[in-house]
Amino acid sequence: MNFRHSGRANFFILLLSLWLSNAAWADSSHPLEPMDLSSPRATLNSFLATGDATFKHIRDEHWRESSRVAEENLRKFNISLHRMMDLREFPPAARYDLGRDVSVYLYEVLSRIELPPKEDIPDAAAYVDEEKGKSEAADTDPQSAKKTDGELVSWTIPHTEITLVRITDELNKGQFLFSSSTALRAQDFYEKVKTLPYRRDVPIKNYIQKRHNLNRLFAPSTIERFPEWLKLSVFQQGVWKWLAVAIMITLAALVIRFVHLLSLRGTSGRALSRYLRSLATPLALFVASFVFELLNREISLTGWVSGGISWLSHAIRYFAVAWFTWTGPMIIAEGIITSPRIHDQSLNAHLLRLVARTSGIVAAIVIVLIISKQLGAPLYGMVAGLGVGGLALALAAQPTIENFIGSLNLFADKPVRVGDFCRYGEDPTRDWQRIGYIESIGIRSTQIRGLDYTLTTIPNADFCKMQIINFSMRRRMFLLTVLGLRYETTDDQLRSVLVSLRDMLTDHPQVLDEKPRVRFSGFGDFSLNVEIRVDIDTSDIDEYRAIREDIFLRVKKVVRDAGTGFAFPSRTVYNTRDKGIIDERQEIAEEKTV
């Protein structure tokens, strides 16, 4: 090779060779020995030495036999190269793939440009002297120490824009890494120097041109037998790789769509089975993400294509996980609701669904924030946007929040449950229309089925403020009725009716009173009134009606057996002569009052 400064270059190559031999010995003797990144000189030497070892491994082992061990060793080399570069500007999901390409571009650039002599590259001692000078200056001027504290220290390779900066964060504090701007522009640097000859002895020459068709599926000899049009490079990928990517993505999309449509069948079934079927789609997405990663690794995609496929696989995987976290709590809630103790439309069931849905939403939001960080989205901007959006949503949903608080009050007090028969509010009508069975108690409203089968929906904020009479909560039911006997009923007949009614009610199996309250209560306009007051041993309205019917039939028999009858509205006209006031009885009464 033709070097303008062959003496310096040979010296630099000799230095790297000695460093490589020492590094190999250190790796075998001290496997946990950290890389020396304490200065630009140390980082540059470490990067070139690791790059040489990486490409030597690719040439001697990875290409010859792409085994799992060889692949793992190559990954370790790549991670070592990544540690020497500031890759914080790259999305974490694609950082490994993009960092691998950045290291290849930088290695090619540094192997083709003229590097300065060793003594012109700052070493750690230069920065120790600099820190010592700063500390001495701080002793005389404390304000100068504050000005230089945290100052960014960097070094740029002469006649280039390749810069190494000293990192100030806790993870890599004090280490010199290739700057983020250098990593972002590595490909541009390579495009400017790719026609220059190598100034160093590298294990593989023109690797970037060769890797367009390199992969783990086919040997290089097999690739050579491909038609020429398949081996053409389009955006640094062989045409056959583009075809493989297109076929795999199309097949994955078709399978996912088929699974999703299949999971939507029978959506009219129980909620638990519907949610279980819906898990098929995120499961298919989860599998597809690993298929994309396998495709990326096996056909050895490079550049932004590799980073894009890696980004896509991570996005699909996190989306599938978010789907699982969204649906999982609902499956647990519906599994609990299917137990016989919880009605499907009860407030308990709706609150379980609410808690499950809220848990799913929170978990999904956390997953979205994680994926936004992994994919390089502005996390803090998203959090601020969620805060502003949440405030606007809370203001717009104020009535909904009131109804939700009302549902919590109903849950705490439990005045009614699904299936209860109740009367609510005030009703001025004679037939009292505000009465019916509770059909469902939701988060927003309560539905009541009236006796005429009409459905009334009342917001929970209003329903919890009403007067609610729950007939189903009665432990017993009260029977009150008044019998009207004919005025022709004699005293003996009336006493017989009272005694017989008391005996009949005492012997009745559904009457709880040991001494039933049966009394002659007064004189009506056209009847002698007998009042019956007893407690019935039931809380079911239908059973109560059957018992009441049986008692009334027995009452009818008692009245009939006594030889009397029930009075009905009537008027009796007597045709007679009025004898007037009896004088003798009037005189006796007056004498008693004197």
PDB file of N, CA and C in Angstrom, residues 66 215 262 405 433 447 456 513 573 583:
ATOM      1  N   SER A  66     -21.509 -21.381  10.884  1.00  0.00           N
ATOM      2  CA  SER A  66     -22.335 -20.458  11.649  1.00  0.00           C
ATOM      3  C   SER A  66     -23.084 -21.228  12.737  1.00  0.00           C
ATOM      4  N   ASN A 215     -25.562 -14.269   4.763  1.00  0.00           N
ATOM      5  CA  ASN A 215     -26.652 -14.666   5.647  1.00  0.00           C
ATOM      6  C   ASN A 215     -26.268 -15.957   6.338  1.00  0.00           C
ATOM      7  N   LEU A 262     -61.298 -15.337  12.819  1.00  0.00           N
ATOM      8  CA  LEU A 262     -61.765 -16.564  13.461  1.00  0.00           C
ATOM      9  C   LEU A 262     -62.158 -16.312  14.913  1.00  0.00           C
ATOM     10  N   ILE A 405     -70.029   7.961  41.075  1.00  0.00           N
ATOM     11  CA  ILE A 405     -70.054   8.111  42.540  1.00  0.00           C
ATOM     12  C   ILE A 405     -71.379   7.613  43.088  1.00  0.00           C
ATOM     13  N   GLN A 433     -97.178   3.853  39.533  1.00  0.00           N
ATOM     14  CA  GLN A 433     -96.407   3.312  38.410  1.00  0.00           C
ATOM     15  C   GLN A 433     -94.935   3.076  38.739  1.00  0.00           C
ATOM     16  N   GLN A 447     -81.586   0.010  35.753  1.00  0.00           N
ATOM     17  CA  GLN A 447     -82.752  -0.290  34.938  1.00  0.00           C
ATOM     18  C   GLN A 447     -83.761  -1.082  35.770  1.00  0.00           C
ATOM     19  N   THR A 456     -87.564   1.162  32.748  1.00  0.00           N
ATOM     20  CA  THR A 456     -87.215   2.510  33.175  1.00  0.00           C
ATOM     21  C   THR A 456     -85.728   2.572  33.507  1.00  0.00           C
ATOM     22  N   ASP A 513     -97.950 -15.731  63.637  1.00  0.00           N
ATOM     23  CA  ASP A 513     -98.491 -15.269  64.914  1.00  0.00           C
ATOM     24  C   ASP A 513     -99.031 -16.442  65.724  1.00  0.00           C
ATOM     25  N   VAL A 573    -135.038   0.068  53.550  1.00  0.00           N
ATOM     26  CA  VAL A 573    -136.096   1.051  53.836  1.00  0.00           C
ATOM     27  C   VAL A 573    -137.165   0.364  54.673  1.00  0.00           C
ATOM     28  N   ASP A 583    -142.270   8.898  76.867  1.00  0.00           N
ATOM     29  CA  ASP A 583    -142.273   9.873  77.951  1.00  0.00           C
ATOM     30  C   ASP A 583    -141.786   9.287  79.259  1.00  0.00           C
TER      31      ASP A 583
END
